[in-house]
Coordinates of C-alpha atoms (C1' of nucleotides) in Angstrom, one line a residue:
Chain A
X1 CA 10.7 -17.0 13.0
X2 CA 10.7 -15.0 9.9
X3 CA 9.9 -11.3 9.7
X4 CA 9.1 -9.2 6.7
X5 CA 12.5 -9.4 5.0
X6 CA 12.7 -13.2 5.4
X7 CA 9.2 -13.8 4.1
X8 CA 9.9 -11.4 1.2
X9 CA 13.0 -13.3 0.3
X10 CA 11.1 -16.6 0.4
X11 CA 8.4 -15.1 -1.8
X12 CA 10.9 -13.9 -4.4
X13 CA 12.6 -17.3 -4.4
X14 CA 9.3 -19.2 -4.8
X15 CA 8.3 -17.0 -7.7
X16 CA 11.4 -18.3 -9.5
X17 CA 11.0 -21.8 -8.3
X18 CA 7.3 -22.8 -8.3
X19 CA 5.2 -20.1 -9.9
X20 CA 2.9 -21.5 -12.7
X21 CA 3.5 -25.1 -11.4
X22 CA 0.5 -27.4 -10.8
X23 CA 0.0 -29.5 -7.7
X24 CA -0.1 -33.2 -8.5
X25 CA -0.1 -34.7 -5.0
X26 CA -0.2 -33.4 -1.4
X27 CA 1.1 -35.5 1.5
X28 CA 0.1 -34.1 4.8
X29 CA 2.3 -35.7 7.4
X30 CA 1.0 -33.7 10.3
X31 CA -2.5 -32.2 10.0
X32 CA -1.9 -30.2 13.2
X33 CA -0.5 -27.4 11.0
X34 CA -3.7 -27.1 8.9
X35 CA -6.4 -24.6 9.8
X36 CA -8.9 -26.2 7.5
X37 CA -10.0 -29.8 7.1
X38 CA -7.5 -32.2 5.6
X39 CA -10.1 -33.2 2.9
X40 CA -10.7 -29.6 1.9
X41 CA -7.0 -28.8 1.9
X42 CA -6.2 -31.5 -0.5
X43 CA -9.4 -31.2 -2.7
X44 CA -8.8 -27.5 -3.3
X45 CA -5.1 -27.9 -4.1
X46 CA -4.9 -31.0 -6.2
X47 CA -4.8 -30.1 -9.9
X48 CA -4.5 -26.3 -9.3
X49 CA -1.9 -24.1 -10.7
X50 CA -0.1 -21.3 -8.8
X51 CA -1.0 -18.1 -10.5
X52 CA 0.7 -15.6 -8.2
X53 CA 2.6 -15.3 -4.9
X54 CA 2.2 -12.3 -2.6
X55 CA 3.3 -11.4 0.9
X56 CA 1.2 -9.5 3.4
X57 CA 2.8 -8.9 6.7
X58 CA 4.6 -12.1 7.6
X59 CA 2.1 -14.3 5.7
X60 CA 2.6 -15.8 2.2
X61 CA -0.3 -16.1 -0.2
X62 CA -0.4 -18.3 -3.2
X63 CA -3.3 -17.6 -5.5
X64 CA -4.6 -20.7 -7.3
X65 CA -6.3 -21.2 -10.6
X66 CA -9.6 -22.1 -8.9
X67 CA -9.7 -18.5 -7.4
X68 CA -8.8 -19.7 -3.9
X69 CA -5.7 -18.9 -1.9
X70 CA -3.2 -21.1 -0.1
X71 CA -2.2 -19.0 2.9
X72 CA 0.9 -19.9 4.8
X73 CA 1.9 -18.3 8.1
X74 CA 5.4 -19.6 9.1
X75 CA 5.3 -18.1 12.6
X76 CA 8.5 -19.0 14.5
X77 CA 10.0 -22.0 12.8
X78 CA 8.1 -22.6 9.6
X79 CA 10.1 -23.1 6.4
X80 CA 9.0 -23.5 2.7
X81 CA 11.8 -25.4 1.0
X82 CA 11.8 -26.1 -2.7
X83 CA 13.5 -29.3 -3.7
X84 CA 14.9 -30.3 -0.3
X85 CA 14.8 -33.7 1.4
X86 CA 12.0 -34.3 3.9
X87 CA 13.1 -34.7 7.5
X88 CA 11.4 -35.2 10.8
X89 CA 10.1 -31.7 10.8
X90 CA 8.5 -31.9 7.4
X91 CA 4.7 -31.5 8.0
X92 CA 3.5 -31.2 4.4
X93 CA 5.0 -32.4 1.1
X94 CA 3.7 -30.7 -2.1
X95 CA 4.4 -32.5 -5.3
X96 CA 4.1 -30.8 -8.7
X97 CA 3.2 -32.3 -12.0
X98 CA 6.8 -31.8 -13.3
X99 CA 8.1 -33.9 -10.4
X100 CA 9.4 -30.9 -8.3
X101 CA 8.7 -30.8 -4.6
X102 CA 7.9 -28.1 -2.1
X103 CA 8.3 -28.9 1.6
X104 CA 6.6 -27.3 4.6
X105 CA 8.9 -27.8 7.6
X106 CA 8.1 -26.6 11.1
X107 CA 10.0 -27.6 14.2
X108 CA 7.6 -26.0 16.7
X109 CA 4.3 -26.5 14.8
X110 CA 3.2 -22.9 15.4
X111 CA 2.8 -22.3 11.7
X112 CA -0.6 -22.4 10.0
X113 CA -1.6 -23.4 6.5
X114 CA -5.1 -23.0 5.1
X115 CA -7.1 -22.6 1.9
X116 CA -9.6 -19.7 1.7
X117 CA -11.8 -18.3 -0.9
X118 CA -11.8 -14.8 0.5
X119 CA -8.9 -13.3 2.4
X120 CA -11.3 -11.5 4.6
X121 CA -12.1 -14.8 6.2
X122 CA -8.7 -14.5 8.0
X123 CA -8.8 -12.3 11.0
X124 CA -5.0 -11.6 10.7
X125 CA -5.6 -9.7 7.4
X126 CA -8.5 -7.7 8.7
X127 CA -6.6 -6.2 11.6
X128 CA -3.2 -5.9 9.9
X129 CA -1.7 -2.4 9.6
X130 CA -0.1 -0.8 6.5
X131 CA 2.9 -2.4 4.8
X132 CA 6.0 -0.4 5.7
X133 CA 6.7 0.3 2.0
X134 CA 3.1 1.4 1.4
X135 CA 2.5 5.2 1.2
X136 CA -0.1 4.9 4.0
X137 CA 2.9 4.3 6.3
X138 CA 4.6 7.7 6.7
X139 CA 5.8 10.1 9.4
X140 CA 2.3 11.7 9.8
X141 CA 0.7 8.3 10.3
X142 CA 3.4 7.4 12.9
X143 CA 2.8 10.7 14.8
X144 CA -1.0 10.0 14.7
X145 CA -0.5 6.6 16.2
X146 CA 1.8 7.9 18.9
X147 CA -0.5 10.7 20.0
X148 CA -1.9 10.5 23.5
X149 CA -0.7 6.9 23.9
X150 CA 1.1 5.3 26.8
X151 CA 3.3 2.5 25.7
X152 CA 6.9 1.9 25.0
X153 CA 8.0 2.6 21.4
X154 CA 9.4 -0.9 21.0
X155 CA 6.0 -2.4 21.7
X156 CA 4.4 -0.1 19.1
X157 CA 6.8 -1.3 16.4
X158 CA 5.9 -4.9 17.3
X159 CA 2.2 -4.2 17.1
X160 CA 1.1 -5.5 13.7
X161 CA -2.1 -3.4 13.7
X162 CA 0.3 -0.4 13.6
X163 CA 2.6 -1.7 10.9
X164 CA 2.8 -5.1 9.2
X165 CA 5.9 -7.3 9.2
X166 CA 8.2 -5.9 11.9
X167 CA 9.3 -8.5 14.5
X168 CA 11.7 -8.6 17.4
X169 CA 15.0 -8.4 15.5
X170 CA 14.1 -5.5 13.3
X171 CA 12.3 -3.5 16.0
X172 CA 15.6 -3.6 18.0
X173 CA 17.7 -2.7 15.0
X174 CA 15.4 0.2 13.9
X175 CA 15.5 1.8 17.3
X176 CA 19.2 1.5 17.5
X177 CA 19.7 3.3 14.2
X178 CA 17.3 6.0 15.4
X179 CA 19.1 6.4 18.7
X180 CA 15.8 6.0 20.5
X181 CA 15.5 4.2 23.8
X182 CA 13.1 1.3 23.4
X183 CA 11.4 2.2 26.7
X184 CA 10.5 5.7 25.5
X185 CA 6.8 6.2 25.7
X186 CA 5.3 6.9 22.2
X187 CA 3.5 10.0 23.5
X188 CA 6.9 11.5 24.0
X189 CA 8.0 10.9 20.4
X190 CA 8.8 14.2 18.7
X191 CA 8.1 15.0 15.0
X192 CA 11.7 14.6 14.0
X193 CA 11.9 11.2 15.7
X194 CA 8.7 10.1 13.9
X195 CA 10.4 11.0 10.7
X196 CA 13.5 9.1 11.8
X197 CA 11.5 6.1 12.7
X198 CA 9.9 6.1 9.3
X199 CA 13.2 6.4 7.5
X200 CA 15.1 3.9 9.5
X201 CA 12.3 1.4 9.3
X202 CA 12.5 1.4 5.5
X203 CA 16.3 1.5 5.6
X204 CA 16.7 -1.5 7.9
X205 CA 14.0 -3.6 6.1
X206 CA 15.3 -2.8 2.7
X207 CA 18.9 -3.6 3.7
X208 CA 17.7 -6.9 5.3
X209 CA 15.8 -7.8 2.1
X210 CA 19.0 -7.0 0.1
X211 CA 20.9 -9.4 2.4
X212 CA 18.2 -12.0 2.1
X213 CA 17.2 -11.8 5.8
X214 CA 18.7 -12.8 9.1
X215 CA 19.3 -16.4 10.3
X216 CA 19.4 -16.6 14.0
X217 CA 18.3 -20.2 14.5
X218 CA 15.9 -21.7 12.1
X219 CA 15.4 -19.3 9.2
X220 CA 16.2 -20.7 5.7
X221 CA 15.2 -19.3 2.3
X222 CA 13.3 -21.4 -0.3
X223 CA 16.6 -23.0 -1.4
X224 CA 17.5 -23.9 2.2
X225 CA 20.2 -21.2 2.5
X226 CA 20.7 -18.9 5.5
X227 CA 20.3 -15.1 5.3
X228 CA 23.3 -12.8 5.3
X229 CA 21.9 -9.8 7.4
X230 CA 23.3 -11.3 10.6
X231 CA 26.6 -9.5 10.1
X232 CA 24.7 -6.2 9.8
X233 CA 22.9 -6.7 13.1
X234 CA 24.2 -4.2 15.7
X235 CA 22.2 -5.0 18.9
X236 CA 19.9 -8.0 18.6
X237 CA 21.1 -11.0 20.6
X238 CA 24.4 -9.1 21.4
X239 CA 23.9 -8.7 25.2
X240 CA 27.2 -7.8 26.9
X241 CA 29.0 -7.2 23.7
X242 CA 30.5 -3.8 22.8
X243 CA 28.2 -1.3 21.0
X244 CA 29.5 -0.6 17.5
X245 CA 29.0 3.1 18.2
X246 CA 30.4 3.8 21.7
X247 CA 31.9 0.4 22.9
X248 CA 29.7 0.2 26.0
X249 CA 28.0 -3.1 26.6
X250 CA 24.7 -3.9 24.9
X251 CA 21.9 -4.4 27.4
X252 CA 19.0 -6.9 27.4
X253 CA 15.7 -6.1 29.0
X254 CA 12.2 -7.7 28.8
X255 CA 9.3 -5.7 27.3
X256 CA 5.9 -7.2 26.7
X257 CA 7.4 -10.5 27.6
X258 CA 10.1 -10.4 24.9
X259 CA 13.8 -9.6 24.9
X260 CA 14.8 -6.1 23.8
X261 CA 18.5 -5.4 23.1
X262 CA 19.8 -1.8 23.0
X263 CA 22.7 0.5 23.9
X264 CA 21.8 2.6 26.9
X265 CA 24.4 5.2 25.9
X266 CA 23.5 5.6 22.2
X267 CA 19.7 5.3 22.7
X268 CA 18.1 8.1 24.7
Chain B
dA1 C1' -10.3 0.8 25.2
dG2 C1' -5.7 0.2 25.3
dG3 C1' -2.1 -2.6 26.7
dT4 C1' 0.2 -6.7 28.7
dC5 C1' 0.7 -11.6 29.7
dG6 C1' 0.5 -16.5 29.1
dA7 C1' -0.3 -20.2 26.2
dC8 C1' 0.5 -22.5 22.1
dC9 C1' 4.9 -26.3 20.8
dT10 C1' 9.6 -28.3 20.2
dG11 C1' 14.4 -28.5 20.8
dG12 C1' 19.0 -26.5 21.8
dC13 C1' 22.0 -25.1 25.3
dA14 C1' 24.1 -23.9 29.8
dG15 C1' 24.6 -25.3 34.4
dC16 C1' 24.7 -28.6 37.9
Chain C
dT1 C1' 25.2 -38.8 31.0
dG2 C1' 21.1 -36.9 32.4
dC3 C1' 18.3 -33.8 34.5
dT4 C1' 16.3 -28.9 35.0
dG5 C1' 15.5 -24.4 33.6
dC6 C1' 15.8 -21.0 30.3
dC7 C1' 15.4 -19.3 25.7
dA8 C1' 13.7 -18.7 20.8
dG9 C1' 12.3 -14.7 14.9
dG10 C1' 4.7 -14.9 16.1
dT11 C1' 0.0 -14.5 17.2
dC12 C1' -4.3 -14.7 19.8
dG13 C1' -7.4 -14.6 23.6
dA14 C1' -7.9 -13.6 28.4
dC15 C1' -7.2 -10.5 31.6
dC16 C1' -6.2 -5.9 34.1

DNA sequence: AGGTCGACCTGGCAGC
DNA sequence: TGCTGCCAGGTCGACC
């Protein structure tokens, strides 16, 4: 579910809600979501204080007072809700010493939670590309990655070894703002388009963070609220509706097995 | 080697 | 009402 702006919003909320709190009790209702043993999960969390919270790609990392990290990948339907009521999708209940509670909810159970000593133990972090807001992500880097390659530009944006954190919604929105057809092969991306891709990527993601993310179906922030970026979305999930630029209908196609939405007139 | 596809799961919704 | 089929924001391993 959540892409970079949503995870960033959750991270920011959790900093205000649970940073420096100490785990008192962990109730794992569905150990399917764990990627380490239940015993280890509880042993390394109980009594530990959350020292810091960071986001890398679409993953959230909480550093603990014992030097280990609680790594949460929300995938499609995972939610971290502070102070909500458990429901049938609640997989883990974290209780703090001050009585506050953090829930991990996950309808589809794709999400993963684990405790690690060293982040390099997780393959995802080893192959992940640069953060969009990092200086390593820039027009030159984009050109470099496009050179002599044969794949549609939409697929490149979704490739997390190219850039971290962009998912299906924002890939569609970035390409719309660039006026680039999602089927365009990256080898045919020109210098000015690489610059445009860079600028619109930052613009869309920053705007989405400012609006606290997009809620299509399941996304909720750490307080259980929906994101507000939906009303800024111009193409995603708008098949058949009028393009905000030229009024012609938005088209839906499948690329790499996933829906792509775009305006065939505005995106060349 | 680079790129794509299906599987992993559950549930909502449209159509019959 | 109840069934079927399709769809969903991510990621990985198998395959071409």
